[in-house]
CSV table of C-alpha atoms and ligand atoms in Angstrom, one decimal:
chain,number,residue,atom,x,y,z
A,1,MET,CA,23.5,0.2,20.1
A,2,ARG,CA,22.2,-2.4,17.8
A,3,LYS,CA,22.8,-2.4,14.1
A,4,LYS,CA,19.9,-0.9,11.9
A,5,LYS,CA,18.6,-3.2,9.4
A,6,ASN,CA,16.5,-1.5,6.7
A,7,LYS,CA,13.3,-3.8,5.4
A,8,LEU,CA,11.1,-3.5,2.9
A,9,PHE,CA,7.3,-2.8,4.4
A,10,ILE,CA,4.0,-3.6,2.5
A,11,ILE,CA,0.7,-2.2,3.6
A,12,SER,CA,-2.8,-3.4,2.3
A,13,GLY,CA,-6.1,-3.2,3.1
A,14,SER,CA,-9.5,-2.8,1.5
A,15,SER,CA,-10.6,0.7,-0.1
A,16,GLY,CA,-11.8,3.2,2.6
A,17,VAL,CA,-10.0,1.5,5.4
A,18,GLY,CA,-7.8,4.5,6.0
A,19,LYS,CA,-4.6,3.1,5.1
A,20,GLY,CA,-3.7,6.6,3.6
A,21,THR,CA,-4.2,8.6,6.9
A,22,VAL,CA,-2.0,5.8,8.8
A,23,ILE,CA,0.6,6.0,6.3
A,24,LYS,CA,0.8,9.8,6.6
A,25,SER,CA,0.8,9.7,10.4
A,26,LEU,CA,3.8,7.3,10.0
A,27,LEU,CA,5.8,9.0,7.5
A,28,LYS,CA,5.5,12.0,9.6
A,29,ARG,CA,6.9,10.4,12.4
A,30,HIS,CA,10.1,8.4,11.0
A,31,ASP,CA,11.8,10.1,8.2
A,32,ASP,CA,13.8,7.0,7.4
A,33,ILE,CA,10.7,5.1,5.9
A,34,LYS,CA,10.3,6.4,2.5
A,35,LEU,CA,6.9,5.5,0.4
A,36,SER,CA,7.4,4.5,-2.9
A,37,VAL,CA,4.9,6.3,-5.6
A,38,SER,CA,3.2,4.0,-8.0
A,39,CYS,CA,2.4,3.6,-11.3
A,40,THR,CA,-1.3,4.0,-12.2
A,41,THR,CA,-3.6,4.0,-15.2
A,42,ARG,CA,-6.6,5.3,-13.2
A,43,ASN,CA,-7.4,9.0,-13.5
A,44,PRO,CA,-6.3,11.6,-11.1
A,45,ARG,CA,-9.0,12.3,-8.1
A,46,PRO,CA,-9.4,16.2,-7.5
A,47,GLY,CA,-6.3,17.3,-5.3
A,48,GLU,CA,-3.9,14.4,-6.4
A,49,LYS,CA,-0.9,15.4,-8.0
A,50,ASP,CA,1.5,13.4,-10.7
A,51,GLY,CA,4.5,12.3,-9.2
A,52,GLU,CA,3.2,12.7,-5.6
A,53,ASN,CA,0.1,10.4,-5.2
A,54,TYR,CA,0.9,8.3,-8.3
A,55,PHE,CA,2.8,8.7,-11.8
A,56,TYR,CA,-0.2,8.7,-14.0
A,57,THR,CA,-0.1,6.8,-17.1
A,58,THR,CA,-1.7,5.4,-20.0
A,59,ARG,CA,-2.4,1.4,-20.3
A,60,ASP,CA,0.1,1.2,-23.5
A,61,LYS,CA,3.0,2.9,-21.8
A,62,PHE,CA,2.1,0.7,-18.3
A,63,MET,CA,2.2,-2.2,-20.6
A,64,LYS,CA,5.7,-1.5,-22.2
A,65,ASP,CA,6.8,-0.9,-19.0
A,66,VAL,CA,5.9,-4.2,-17.8
A,67,GLU,CA,7.3,-5.8,-20.6
A,68,ASN,CA,10.5,-3.9,-20.0
A,69,GLY,CA,10.8,-5.3,-16.4
A,70,ASP,CA,10.6,-2.1,-15.0
A,71,PHE,CA,7.8,-3.5,-12.2
A,72,LEU,CA,8.7,-5.0,-8.8
A,73,GLU,CA,5.0,-6.2,-8.9
A,74,TRP,CA,1.8,-4.7,-10.6
A,75,ALA,CA,-1.7,-5.7,-10.5
A,76,GLU,CA,-5.1,-4.7,-11.8
A,77,PHE,CA,-7.5,-3.4,-9.3
A,78,SER,CA,-10.9,-2.3,-10.1
A,79,GLY,CA,-10.4,-2.0,-13.7
A,80,ASN,CA,-7.2,0.1,-13.6
A,81,CYS,CA,-3.3,-1.0,-13.6
A,82,TYR,CA,-1.0,-0.1,-10.5
A,83,GLY,CA,2.8,-0.8,-10.6
A,84,THR,CA,5.6,-0.6,-8.1
A,85,LYS,CA,8.7,1.0,-9.7
A,86,LYS,CA,11.4,-1.5,-9.2
A,87,ASP,CA,14.3,1.0,-9.5
A,88,PHE,CA,13.1,3.1,-6.7
A,89,VAL,CA,12.8,0.1,-4.1
A,90,MET,CA,16.0,-1.2,-4.7
A,91,GLU,CA,18.0,2.0,-4.8
A,92,THR,CA,16.3,3.2,-1.7
A,93,LEU,CA,17.0,0.0,0.1
A,94,LYS,CA,20.7,0.2,-0.9
A,95,ASN,CA,20.9,3.6,0.4
A,96,GLY,CA,20.2,2.5,3.9
A,97,ASN,CA,16.2,3.4,4.1
A,98,HIS,CA,13.0,1.5,4.9
A,99,VAL,CA,10.7,1.2,2.2
A,100,LEU,CA,6.9,1.2,2.6
A,101,LEU,CA,4.6,0.0,-0.5
A,102,GLU,CA,1.1,0.9,-0.4
A,103,ILE,CA,-0.4,-2.2,-2.5
A,104,ASP,CA,-3.0,-4.0,-3.1
A,105,THR,CA,-3.2,-7.9,-1.5
A,106,GLN,CA,-2.2,-9.5,-5.1
A,107,GLY,CA,0.8,-7.2,-5.6
A,108,ALA,CA,1.8,-7.9,-1.7
A,109,MET,CA,1.9,-11.6,-2.6
A,110,GLN,CA,4.1,-11.2,-5.5
A,111,ILE,CA,6.8,-9.2,-3.1
A,112,LYS,CA,6.3,-11.9,-0.9
A,113,ASP,CA,7.3,-14.6,-3.4
A,114,LYS,CA,10.1,-12.6,-4.7
A,115,MET,CA,11.2,-11.2,-1.4
A,116,PRO,CA,10.4,-13.3,1.5
A,117,GLU,CA,12.1,-11.3,4.0
A,118,ALA,CA,9.5,-8.4,3.0
A,119,VAL,CA,7.0,-7.7,6.0
A,120,LEU,CA,3.3,-7.9,5.1
A,121,ILE,CA,0.9,-5.8,7.3
A,122,PHE,CA,-3.0,-5.7,6.4
A,123,ILE,CA,-5.2,-2.8,7.6
A,124,ALA,CA,-8.7,-4.2,8.8
A,125,PRO,CA,-11.7,-2.0,9.4
A,126,PRO,CA,-13.3,-2.5,12.8
A,127,SER,CA,-16.4,-3.9,10.7
A,128,TYR,CA,-17.7,-4.4,7.0
A,129,GLU,CA,-20.3,-1.8,8.0
A,130,GLU,CA,-17.8,0.9,9.0
A,131,LEU,CA,-15.7,0.2,5.8
A,132,VAL,CA,-18.7,1.0,3.8
A,133,SER,CA,-19.5,4.1,5.7
A,134,ARG,CA,-16.0,5.4,5.2
A,135,LEU,CA,-15.8,4.4,1.7
A,136,LYS,CA,-18.9,6.4,1.1
A,137,GLY,CA,-18.0,9.2,3.5
A,138,ARG,CA,-14.8,10.2,1.5
A,139,HIS,CA,-16.9,11.1,-1.5
A,140,THR,CA,-13.9,10.6,-3.9
A,141,GLU,CA,-15.8,7.6,-6.1
A,142,SER,CA,-19.1,7.4,-7.9
A,143,GLU,CA,-21.7,4.7,-6.9
A,144,GLU,CA,-20.5,2.6,-9.4
A,145,ALA,CA,-16.9,2.9,-8.5
A,146,ILE,CA,-17.7,2.2,-4.9
A,147,LYS,CA,-19.8,-0.9,-5.9
A,148,LYS,CA,-16.9,-2.2,-7.9
A,149,ARG,CA,-14.3,-1.7,-5.0
A,150,LEU,CA,-16.4,-3.2,-2.5
A,151,GLU,CA,-16.7,-6.3,-4.6
A,152,PHE,CA,-12.9,-7.1,-3.8
A,153,VAL,CA,-13.4,-6.9,-0.4
A,154,ASP,CA,-13.7,-10.6,0.5
A,155,PHE,CA,-10.8,-11.5,-2.1
A,156,GLU,CA,-8.7,-9.0,0.0
A,157,LYS,CA,-9.8,-10.6,3.3
A,158,GLU,CA,-9.2,-14.0,2.2
A,159,ASN,CA,-5.4,-12.8,0.8
A,160,SER,CA,-5.0,-11.2,4.1
A,161,LYS,CA,-4.6,-14.7,5.7
A,162,LYS,CA,-1.2,-14.9,4.2
A,163,PHE,CA,-0.2,-11.4,5.6
A,164,ASP,CA,2.3,-11.5,8.3
A,165,TYR,CA,0.2,-9.1,10.4
A,166,ILE,CA,-3.4,-7.9,10.5
A,167,VAL,CA,-4.1,-4.1,12.2
A,168,VAL,CA,-7.4,-3.1,12.9
A,169,ASN,CA,-7.7,0.6,12.3
A,170,ASP,CA,-10.3,1.5,15.0
A,171,THR,CA,-8.4,4.8,15.4
A,172,VAL,CA,-5.6,6.2,13.7
A,173,GLU,CA,-3.3,6.6,16.6
A,174,ASN,CA,-3.7,3.4,17.9
A,175,ALA,CA,-3.3,1.7,14.4
A,176,VAL,CA,0.2,3.7,13.9
A,177,LYS,CA,1.0,2.7,17.4
A,178,GLN,CA,0.7,-1.0,16.5
A,179,ILE,CA,2.5,-0.6,13.2
A,180,GLU,CA,5.4,1.0,15.1
A,181,LYS,CA,5.5,-1.9,17.3
A,182,ILE,CA,5.7,-4.4,14.3
A,183,ILE,CA,8.2,-2.2,12.3
A,184,GLY,CA,10.5,-2.3,15.6
A,185,LYS,CA,9.6,1.9,15.5
A,186,ASP,CA,8.6,1.8,19.4
A,187,ASP,CA,11.5,1.4,21.2
A,188,THR,CA,13.8,-1.5,19.4
A,189,ASP,CA,15.0,0.1,16.6
A,190,LYS,CA,17.6,1.9,17.7
B,1,5GP,P1,-6.7,3.7,-5.2
B,1,5GP,O1,-7.4,3.8,-6.9
B,1,5GP,O2,-7.6,3.8,-4.1
B,1,5GP,O3,-5.5,4.8,-5.0
B,1,5GP,O4,-6.1,2.4,-5.2
B,1,5GP,C1,-6.7,1.1,-5.5
B,1,5GP,C2,-5.8,0.0,-4.8
B,1,5GP,O5,-4.8,-0.2,-5.6
B,1,5GP,C3,-5.5,0.0,-3.4
B,1,5GP,O6,-5.7,-0.7,-2.7
B,1,5GP,C4,-4.0,0.4,-3.4
B,1,5GP,O7,-3.1,0.1,-2.3
B,1,5GP,C5,-3.6,-0.3,-4.9
B,1,5GP,N1,-2.2,-0.1,-5.3
B,1,5GP,C6,-1.8,1.3,-5.1
B,1,5GP,N2,-0.8,1.4,-5.7
B,1,5GP,C7,-0.1,0.0,-6.2
B,1,5GP,C8,0.7,-0.7,-6.7
B,1,5GP,O8,1.7,0.1,-7.3
B,1,5GP,N3,0.6,-1.9,-7.1
B,1,5GP,C9,-0.3,-2.7,-6.6
B,1,5GP,N4,-0.4,-4.0,-6.8
B,1,5GP,N5,-1.3,-2.1,-5.8
B,1,5GP,C10,-1.5,-0.8,-5.9
């Protein structure tokens, strides 16, 4: 038996690419992977729960936390701030679990600088048209918000060149299988 080594995994990808569904499936199958719940200044979407999807906070409180050094990384995305709680990540790694961050590419770059051993995975859509269709199809954002999010697509694509892996989310099952291979969850992490 090989000695298990816990790791920090980052998953990024443009809005609407289906990161959430892929991650949900991954977490269901591997209970030693713990997802970090981020802080955000954006408003909850219908059905989202505080402490489950995000910790929702005000910009003032967020900036105070930034000053206190509470975030491992943070970034502004589409007019809102998002940050990863440092304590959760460090404690969870210390306890022997893998940690998964679902963050934007700006945050991923910050983590890569601080923790070069982190594994960066970018989820790409099969095509730009498919991405637009998925983003519009989920009916969670206004036209204006969708436009704003699509403005980030090229920027994120450019940043993805610095990622360790790119996984095309053609089907959830394929994407999950590819990620399992990358993170050693197919048959090597035993
Ligand atoms: P959404 O508003 O759709 O939930 O998230 C918008 C973007 O913010 C997504 O790309 C998501 O991955 C990213 N995001 C979520 N949490 C964090 C975080 O803690 N840090 C950073 N840098 N990005 C985050």
